[in-house]
Short mmCIF file of C-alpha atoms in Angstrom, two decimals:
data_model
loop_
_atom_site.label_atom_id
_atom_site.label_comp_id
_atom_site.label_asym_id
_atom_site.label_seq_id
_atom_site.Cartn_x
_atom_site.Cartn_y
_atom_site.Cartn_z
CA UNK O 1 6.69 -0.58 -10.77
CA UNK O 2 5.08 2.11 -9.27
CA UNK O 3 1.92 3.04 -11.45
CA UNK O 4 0.87 5.67 -9.55
CA UNK O 5 3.09 8.59 -8.41
CA UNK O 6 2.95 11.32 -6.41
CA UNK O 7 6.21 13.04 -7.12
CA UNK O 8 6.16 15.60 -4.49
CA UNK O 9 7.18 13.78 -1.39
CA UNK O 10 6.02 17.30 1.11
CA UNK O 11 4.11 20.42 0.94
CA UNK O 12 3.78 23.02 3.42
CA UNK O 13 0.65 25.67 2.51
CA UNK O 14 -0.20 28.03 5.06
CA UNK O 15 -4.17 27.92 6.59
CA UNK O 16 -6.90 29.16 4.85
CA UNK O 17 -4.67 28.75 1.45
CA UNK O 18 -5.15 25.78 -0.94
CA UNK O 19 -3.60 22.75 -0.84
CA UNK O 20 -3.21 21.21 -4.61
CA UNK O 21 -1.51 17.95 -4.19
CA UNK O 22 -0.67 16.23 -7.44
CA UNK O 23 -0.58 13.10 -8.89
CA UNK O 24 0.10 10.94 -11.89
CA UNK O 25 -0.60 7.67 -12.96
CA UNK O 26 0.69 5.12 -15.55
CA UNK O 27 -1.92 2.18 -16.14
CA UNK O 28 -4.33 3.00 -18.73
CA UNK O 29 -6.64 0.61 -17.49
CA UNK O 30 -7.05 2.01 -14.18
CA UNK O 31 -10.85 4.04 -13.95
CA UNK O 32 -11.13 4.80 -10.06
CA UNK O 33 -9.43 6.78 -8.26
CA UNK O 34 -9.24 7.72 -4.80
CA UNK O 35 -7.21 9.89 -2.24
CA UNK O 36 -6.61 8.65 1.03
CA UNK O 37 -5.67 10.96 4.25
CA UNK O 38 -3.33 8.83 7.33
CA UNK O 39 -2.26 9.90 10.25
CA UNK O 40 1.21 8.26 12.04
CA UNK O 41 0.01 4.85 14.00
CA UNK O 42 -3.37 4.82 12.22
CA UNK O 43 -4.84 3.62 8.69
CA UNK O 44 -5.71 5.02 5.82
CA UNK O 45 -8.48 7.95 6.11
CA UNK O 46 -11.18 8.28 3.28
CA UNK O 47 -11.37 11.52 1.24
CA UNK O 48 -13.11 11.37 -1.60
CA UNK O 49 -12.90 9.20 -4.98
CA UNK O 50 -13.67 9.85 -8.51
CA UNK O 51 -14.86 7.47 -11.39
CA UNK O 52 -13.04 8.12 -15.25
CA UNK O 53 -16.49 8.75 -16.73
CA UNK O 54 -16.29 12.43 -14.50
CA UNK O 55 -13.45 14.47 -14.52
CA UNK O 56 -14.65 16.68 -11.30
CA UNK O 57 -16.03 15.90 -7.92
CA UNK O 58 -16.37 18.32 -4.69
CA UNK O 59 -16.95 17.34 -1.47
CA UNK O 60 -17.23 20.32 0.62
CA UNK O 61 -13.32 21.38 0.91
CA UNK O 62 -12.41 18.85 -1.02
CA UNK O 63 -12.00 19.31 -4.71
CA UNK O 64 -10.54 15.96 -7.27
CA UNK O 65 -9.92 16.81 -10.39
CA UNK O 66 -8.89 13.96 -13.61
CA UNK O 67 -7.19 14.63 -16.42
CA UNK O 68 -7.56 11.15 -18.05
CA UNK O 69 -5.41 12.47 -21.29
CA UNK O 70 -3.01 13.18 -19.21
CA UNK O 71 -3.03 10.31 -16.72
CA UNK O 72 -2.81 13.26 -14.58
CA UNK O 73 -5.33 14.40 -11.17
CA UNK O 74 -4.81 16.69 -8.42
CA UNK O 75 -6.86 17.50 -4.89
CA UNK O 76 -7.74 20.57 -4.43
CA UNK O 77 -8.04 21.12 -0.30
CA UNK O 78 -9.90 24.91 0.08
CA UNK O 79 -9.26 26.90 2.79
CA UNK O 80 -6.55 24.22 4.30
CA UNK O 81 -6.58 23.68 7.67
CA UNK O 82 -3.91 23.59 10.66
CA UNK O 83 -6.37 19.57 11.16
CA UNK O 84 -5.18 18.38 7.55
CA UNK O 85 -2.06 17.79 8.10
CA UNK O 86 -1.03 14.67 7.63
CA UNK O 87 0.16 11.97 4.49
CA UNK O 88 -2.06 12.32 1.56
CA UNK O 89 -2.43 8.99 -0.32
CA UNK O 90 -3.71 8.64 -4.36
CA UNK O 91 -4.67 4.84 -4.61
CA UNK O 92 -5.94 3.97 -8.26
CA UNK O 93 -8.17 0.70 -9.45
CA UNK O 94 -9.25 -0.68 -12.18
CA UNK O 95 -12.57 -2.65 -12.54
CA UNK O 96 -10.84 -6.15 -13.28
CA UNK O 97 -9.80 -6.90 -9.56
CA UNK O 98 -10.17 -3.76 -7.39
CA UNK O 99 -7.55 -3.60 -5.53
CA UNK O 100 -5.78 -0.30 -5.28
CA UNK O 101 -1.87 0.61 -6.58
CA UNK O 102 -1.19 3.39 -4.08
CA UNK O 103 1.16 6.01 -4.25
CA UNK O 104 4.26 7.02 -1.65
CA UNK O 105 1.65 9.44 -0.49
CA UNK O 106 2.90 13.40 0.00
CA UNK O 107 3.21 14.49 3.26
CA UNK O 108 1.02 18.34 3.45
CA UNK O 109 1.72 21.04 6.48
CA UNK O 110 -0.92 23.12 6.94
CA UNK O 111 1.10 25.72 9.07
CA UNK O 112 -1.44 28.93 11.31
CA UNK G 1 -20.60 4.20 12.40
CA UNK G 2 -18.50 1.06 12.84
CA UNK G 3 -15.49 0.52 11.81
CA UNK G 4 -12.99 -1.70 9.81
CA UNK G 5 -11.16 -3.34 13.84
CA UNK G 6 -8.32 -4.98 13.16
CA UNK G 7 -5.97 -7.12 16.41
CA UNK G 8 -3.61 -7.26 17.48
CA UNK G 9 -2.84 -3.85 17.03
CA UNK G 10 0.68 -4.59 17.99
CA UNK G 11 2.69 -7.52 17.49
CA UNK G 12 6.64 -8.61 18.26
CA UNK G 13 7.40 -12.26 16.83
CA UNK G 14 11.16 -14.00 16.88
CA UNK G 15 11.97 -14.82 13.40
CA UNK G 16 11.02 -18.17 12.34
CA UNK G 17 7.59 -17.58 14.25
CA UNK G 18 4.08 -18.10 13.48
CA UNK G 19 1.56 -14.66 13.58
CA UNK G 20 -1.77 -14.37 12.99
CA UNK G 21 -3.48 -10.99 11.98
CA UNK G 22 -7.45 -10.95 12.13
CA UNK G 23 -9.94 -8.65 10.68
CA UNK G 24 -13.25 -7.50 11.59
CA UNK G 25 -15.28 -5.83 7.94
CA UNK G 26 -17.68 -3.11 8.82
CA UNK G 27 -21.31 -4.69 9.03
CA UNK G 28 -23.05 -6.35 4.96
CA UNK G 29 -19.55 -5.85 3.74
CA UNK G 30 -18.31 -8.08 1.65
CA UNK G 31 -15.16 -8.11 0.14
CA UNK G 32 -11.80 -8.23 2.68
CA UNK G 33 -8.44 -7.06 1.25
CA UNK G 34 -5.20 -7.47 3.18
CA UNK G 35 -2.16 -4.96 2.32
CA UNK G 36 1.66 -4.62 3.51
CA UNK G 37 2.57 -0.75 4.40
CA UNK G 38 6.84 -1.45 5.05
CA UNK G 39 8.85 1.24 6.32
CA UNK G 40 8.92 4.88 4.43
CA UNK G 41 6.40 3.00 2.18
CA UNK G 42 3.21 2.77 0.30
CA UNK G 43 0.33 0.02 0.99
CA UNK G 44 0.85 -2.99 -0.66
CA UNK G 45 -1.83 -5.04 -1.97
CA UNK G 46 -1.80 -8.77 -0.70
CA UNK G 47 -4.87 -10.76 -1.32
CA UNK G 48 -8.39 -10.08 -1.40
CA UNK G 49 -11.45 -12.27 -0.20
CA UNK G 50 -15.16 -12.20 -1.77
CA UNK G 51 -17.69 -14.16 -0.11
CA UNK G 52 -15.27 -16.36 1.07
CA UNK G 53 -13.34 -17.02 -1.87
CA UNK G 54 -10.11 -15.68 -3.03
CA UNK G 55 -11.07 -12.93 -5.37
CA UNK G 56 -7.22 -11.50 -6.52
CA UNK G 57 -3.71 -11.69 -5.25
CA UNK G 58 -0.52 -9.77 -5.22
CA UNK G 59 2.50 -9.72 -3.86
CA UNK G 60 1.86 -12.37 -0.74
CA UNK G 61 4.61 -14.36 0.01
CA UNK G 62 4.77 -17.97 -0.22
CA UNK G 63 4.96 -18.13 3.77
CA UNK G 64 1.62 -16.23 3.62
CA UNK G 65 -2.02 -17.53 3.99
CA UNK G 66 -5.21 -16.05 4.07
CA UNK G 67 -9.02 -16.58 4.60
CA UNK G 68 -12.15 -14.94 4.49
CA UNK G 69 -14.87 -17.61 6.61
CA UNK G 70 -18.21 -17.49 7.16
CA UNK G 71 -18.57 -14.56 9.20
CA UNK G 72 -16.64 -12.45 6.72
CA UNK G 73 -13.77 -11.98 8.99
CA UNK G 74 -10.68 -13.06 7.47
CA UNK G 75 -7.46 -14.40 9.15
CA UNK G 76 -3.76 -13.29 7.95
CA UNK G 77 -1.44 -16.07 8.77
CA UNK G 78 2.14 -15.88 8.17
CA UNK G 79 5.11 -18.39 9.18
CA UNK G 80 8.81 -19.05 8.78
CA UNK G 81 8.78 -14.72 10.16
CA UNK G 82 11.51 -13.03 8.63
CA UNK G 83 13.22 -9.16 9.66
CA UNK G 84 11.43 -8.49 6.25
CA UNK G 85 8.03 -9.21 7.55
CA UNK G 86 8.50 -6.03 10.11
CA UNK G 87 5.46 -3.85 8.50
CA UNK G 88 1.85 -2.73 9.06
CA UNK G 89 -0.62 -4.91 7.87
CA UNK G 90 -3.63 -3.23 6.61
CA UNK G 91 -7.26 -4.94 5.80
CA UNK G 92 -10.01 -2.85 4.14
CA UNK G 93 -13.26 -3.91 3.71
CA UNK G 94 -15.55 -3.37 1.08
CA UNK G 95 -19.13 -3.89 0.08
CA UNK G 96 -20.86 -4.80 -3.90
CA UNK G 97 -18.14 -7.26 -4.14
CA UNK G 98 -15.67 -4.83 -3.76
CA UNK G 99 -16.74 -2.25 -6.09
CA UNK G 100 -17.62 -0.04 -3.42
CA UNK G 101 -14.50 2.28 -1.87
CA UNK G 102 -12.62 0.11 0.64
CA UNK G 103 -12.42 1.30 3.59
CA UNK G 104 -9.08 0.84 6.19
CA UNK G 105 -8.87 -0.52 9.83
CA UNK G 106 -5.93 0.89 11.95
CA UNK G 107 -3.44 -1.75 11.03
CA UNK G 108 -1.27 -4.42 12.76
CA UNK G 109 2.56 -3.24 13.47
CA UNK G 110 4.08 -6.99 13.37
CA UNK G 111 7.87 -6.34 14.47
CA UNK G 112 9.76 -9.62 13.82
CA UNK G 113 13.50 -10.01 16.05
#
Protein backbone atom coordinates (compact mmCIF):
# COMPACT_ATOMS: atom_id res chain seq x y z
CA UNK A 1 0.00 0.00 0.00
CA UNK A 2 1.66 3.19 -1.24
CA UNK A 3 1.35 5.73 1.57
CA UNK A 4 3.35 8.40 -0.25
CA UNK A 5 2.35 9.19 -3.80
CA UNK A 6 4.03 11.17 -6.51
CA UNK A 7 1.54 11.15 -9.34
CA UNK A 8 3.75 12.79 -11.95
CA UNK A 9 6.40 10.36 -13.17
CA UNK A 10 8.15 13.09 -15.13
CA UNK A 11 8.36 16.85 -15.51
CA UNK A 12 10.13 19.00 -18.07
CA UNK A 13 10.96 22.63 -17.31
CA UNK A 14 12.93 25.29 -19.09
CA UNK A 15 16.08 26.62 -17.45
CA UNK A 16 15.37 29.66 -15.29
CA UNK A 17 11.73 28.77 -14.75
CA UNK A 18 10.11 27.34 -11.63
CA UNK A 19 9.91 23.57 -11.12
CA UNK A 20 7.05 22.36 -8.92
CA UNK A 21 7.08 18.75 -7.76
CA UNK A 22 4.07 17.41 -5.90
CA UNK A 23 3.59 14.72 -3.31
CA UNK A 24 0.54 13.37 -1.47
CA UNK A 25 0.40 11.13 1.57
CA UNK A 26 -2.31 9.08 3.21
CA UNK A 27 -0.97 8.31 6.68
CA UNK A 28 -1.97 11.04 9.14
CA UNK A 29 0.73 9.82 11.55
CA UNK A 30 3.48 11.14 9.30
CA UNK A 31 5.08 14.17 10.89
CA UNK A 32 8.36 14.64 9.06
CA UNK A 33 8.75 15.04 5.32
CA UNK A 34 11.83 15.08 3.15
CA UNK A 35 12.85 15.50 -0.45
CA UNK A 36 15.76 13.57 -1.89
CA UNK A 37 17.42 13.97 -5.26
CA UNK A 38 18.83 10.92 -7.00
CA UNK A 39 21.12 10.47 -9.96
CA UNK A 40 21.46 7.08 -11.67
CA UNK A 41 23.85 4.69 -9.90
CA UNK A 42 24.04 6.96 -6.84
CA UNK A 43 22.30 7.03 -3.50
CA UNK A 44 19.55 9.54 -2.71
CA UNK A 45 20.94 12.93 -1.70
CA UNK A 46 19.08 14.88 0.97
CA UNK A 47 17.70 18.18 -0.27
CA UNK A 48 15.30 19.70 2.21
CA UNK A 49 12.88 18.66 4.93
CA UNK A 50 9.90 20.00 6.82
CA UNK A 51 8.32 19.14 10.13
CA UNK A 52 4.57 18.93 10.48
CA UNK A 53 4.61 21.95 12.81
CA UNK A 54 5.61 24.15 9.88
CA UNK A 55 4.00 24.90 6.55
CA UNK A 56 7.04 26.19 4.72
CA UNK A 57 10.77 25.68 4.74
CA UNK A 58 13.22 27.42 2.45
CA UNK A 59 16.84 26.68 1.61
CA UNK A 60 18.34 28.69 -1.22
CA UNK A 61 16.58 27.83 -4.47
CA UNK A 62 14.54 25.08 -2.79
CA UNK A 63 11.29 25.64 -0.89
CA UNK A 64 9.02 22.94 0.50
CA UNK A 65 5.38 23.69 1.29
CA UNK A 66 3.24 21.48 3.51
CA UNK A 67 -0.56 21.47 3.57
CA UNK A 68 -1.50 19.12 6.39
CA UNK A 69 -5.24 19.34 5.89
CA UNK A 70 -4.84 18.25 2.27
CA UNK A 71 -2.02 15.81 3.11
CA UNK A 72 -0.01 17.40 0.35
CA UNK A 73 3.46 18.79 -0.01
CA UNK A 74 5.34 20.36 -2.86
CA UNK A 75 8.91 21.22 -3.71
CA UNK A 76 9.59 24.44 -5.58
CA UNK A 77 12.91 24.98 -7.34
CA UNK A 78 13.53 28.55 -8.46
CA UNK A 79 15.28 29.19 -10.77
CA UNK A 80 15.67 25.73 -12.27
CA UNK A 81 19.09 24.79 -13.60
CA UNK A 82 20.15 21.96 -15.97
CA UNK A 83 22.09 20.41 -13.06
CA UNK A 84 18.78 19.94 -11.25
CA UNK A 85 17.84 17.24 -13.76
CA UNK A 86 17.43 14.08 -11.66
CA UNK A 87 14.80 11.91 -10.01
CA UNK A 88 13.22 13.55 -6.96
CA UNK A 89 11.80 11.38 -4.21
CA UNK A 90 9.36 12.56 -1.61
CA UNK A 91 9.64 10.68 1.71
CA UNK A 92 7.78 10.73 5.00
CA UNK A 93 8.24 9.30 8.46
CA UNK A 94 6.64 9.29 11.85
CA UNK A 95 8.34 9.46 15.24
CA UNK A 96 7.19 5.94 16.00
CA UNK A 97 10.04 4.45 13.99
CA UNK A 98 11.65 6.98 11.67
CA UNK A 99 11.74 4.55 8.72
CA UNK A 100 11.19 6.48 5.51
CA UNK A 101 8.25 5.82 3.24
CA UNK A 102 9.08 6.90 -0.28
CA UNK A 103 7.04 7.96 -3.26
CA UNK A 104 7.88 6.47 -6.64
CA UNK A 105 9.78 9.56 -7.71
CA UNK A 106 9.43 12.28 -10.33
CA UNK A 107 12.03 12.57 -13.06
CA UNK A 108 12.81 16.24 -13.60
CA UNK A 109 14.41 17.41 -16.83
CA UNK A 110 15.58 21.00 -17.01
CA UNK A 111 16.27 22.04 -20.57
CA UNK A 112 18.58 24.91 -21.57
CA UNK B 1 32.49 15.79 4.88
CA UNK B 2 32.53 12.06 5.45
CA UNK B 3 29.63 10.17 3.91
CA UNK B 4 28.08 6.76 4.30
CA UNK B 5 30.28 4.05 2.84
CA UNK B 6 28.91 0.86 1.38
CA UNK B 7 30.80 -2.15 0.12
CA UNK B 8 30.91 -3.76 -2.25
CA UNK B 9 29.43 -1.41 -4.83
CA UNK B 10 28.56 -4.25 -7.16
CA UNK B 11 27.96 -7.92 -6.43
CA UNK B 12 27.01 -10.79 -8.71
CA UNK B 13 25.77 -14.03 -7.19
CA UNK B 14 24.11 -17.22 -8.34
CA UNK B 15 20.72 -18.39 -7.10
CA UNK B 16 20.82 -20.03 -3.68
CA UNK B 17 24.16 -18.41 -2.82
CA UNK B 18 24.72 -16.05 0.11
CA UNK B 19 25.79 -12.40 0.12
CA UNK B 20 27.00 -9.96 2.75
CA UNK B 21 26.65 -6.22 2.30
CA UNK B 22 28.49 -3.79 4.53
CA UNK B 23 27.66 -0.25 5.62
CA UNK B 24 29.85 2.25 7.45
CA UNK B 25 27.79 5.17 8.79
CA UNK B 26 28.79 8.79 9.01
CA UNK B 27 30.99 9.30 12.09
CA UNK B 28 28.97 9.90 15.29
CA UNK B 29 25.78 8.62 13.69
CA UNK B 30 24.21 5.98 15.91
CA UNK B 31 21.42 4.66 13.70
CA UNK B 32 21.64 2.65 10.50
CA UNK B 33 18.85 1.84 8.05
CA UNK B 34 18.72 -0.61 5.15
CA UNK B 35 16.53 -0.06 2.09
CA UNK B 36 15.97 -2.14 -1.05
CA UNK B 37 15.17 -0.52 -4.39
CA UNK B 38 13.99 -2.81 -7.15
CA UNK B 39 14.09 -1.77 -10.82
CA UNK B 40 11.77 1.18 -11.39
CA UNK B 41 10.62 1.07 -7.78
CA UNK B 42 10.90 3.35 -4.79
CA UNK B 43 13.24 2.38 -1.95
CA UNK B 44 11.59 0.01 0.53
CA UNK B 45 12.62 -0.04 4.17
CA UNK B 46 14.07 -3.34 5.36
CA UNK B 47 15.44 -2.91 8.89
CA UNK B 48 17.15 -0.43 11.20
CA UNK B 49 19.50 -0.52 14.17
CA UNK B 50 20.16 1.91 17.00
CA UNK B 51 23.07 1.36 19.35
CA UNK B 52 23.51 -2.21 18.05
CA UNK B 53 19.90 -3.15 18.75
CA UNK B 54 17.24 -3.65 16.11
CA UNK B 55 15.02 -0.58 16.29
CA UNK B 56 12.50 -1.18 13.52
CA UNK B 57 11.65 -3.83 10.99
CA UNK B 58 10.08 -3.47 7.58
CA UNK B 59 9.59 -5.82 4.69
CA UNK B 60 12.75 -7.85 5.24
CA UNK B 61 12.52 -11.50 4.12
CA UNK B 62 13.27 -14.18 6.69
CA UNK B 63 16.23 -15.22 4.50
CA UNK B 64 17.88 -11.90 5.34
CA UNK B 65 19.44 -10.91 8.63
CA UNK B 66 21.39 -7.90 9.75
CA UNK B 67 23.32 -6.58 12.69
CA UNK B 68 25.12 -3.49 13.90
CA UNK B 69 28.53 -3.79 15.47
CA UNK B 70 30.25 -1.91 18.29
CA UNK B 71 31.90 0.47 15.81
CA UNK B 72 28.37 1.18 14.44
CA UNK B 73 28.99 -0.41 11.07
CA UNK B 74 26.26 -2.74 9.90
CA UNK B 75 26.11 -5.86 7.76
CA UNK B 76 23.15 -7.24 5.82
CA UNK B 77 23.39 -11.00 5.32
CA UNK B 78 21.32 -12.54 2.56
CA UNK B 79 20.97 -16.28 2.12
CA UNK B 80 19.30 -18.58 -0.42
CA UNK B 81 19.37 -15.75 -2.93
CA UNK B 82 16.54 -15.55 -5.43
CA UNK B 83 16.33 -13.80 -8.78
CA UNK B 84 13.92 -11.31 -7.22
CA UNK B 85 16.58 -10.19 -4.76
CA UNK B 86 18.36 -8.38 -7.60
CA UNK B 87 18.14 -4.74 -6.58
CA UNK B 88 19.99 -1.74 -5.27
CA UNK B 89 20.55 -1.93 -1.53
CA UNK B 90 21.00 1.38 0.22
CA UNK B 91 22.23 2.03 3.68
CA UNK B 92 21.42 5.28 5.44
CA UNK B 93 22.62 6.67 8.74
CA UNK B 94 21.36 9.30 11.11
CA UNK B 95 22.03 10.66 14.55
CA UNK B 96 19.94 11.22 17.66
CA UNK B 97 18.53 7.73 17.66
CA UNK B 98 17.13 8.17 14.17
CA UNK B 99 15.32 11.44 14.77
CA UNK B 100 17.77 13.33 12.56
CA UNK B 101 17.85 13.37 8.77
CA UNK B 102 18.88 10.13 7.10
CA UNK B 103 21.88 10.34 4.79
CA UNK B 104 22.27 7.64 2.19
CA UNK B 105 25.25 5.74 0.90
CA UNK B 106 25.90 5.11 -2.81
CA UNK B 107 24.28 1.69 -2.67
CA UNK B 108 25.27 -1.87 -3.52
CA UNK B 109 23.91 -3.26 -6.76
CA UNK B 110 23.20 -6.95 -6.29
CA UNK B 111 22.59 -9.08 -9.34
CA UNK B 112 21.39 -12.65 -8.84
CA UNK B 113 21.82 -14.91 -11.86
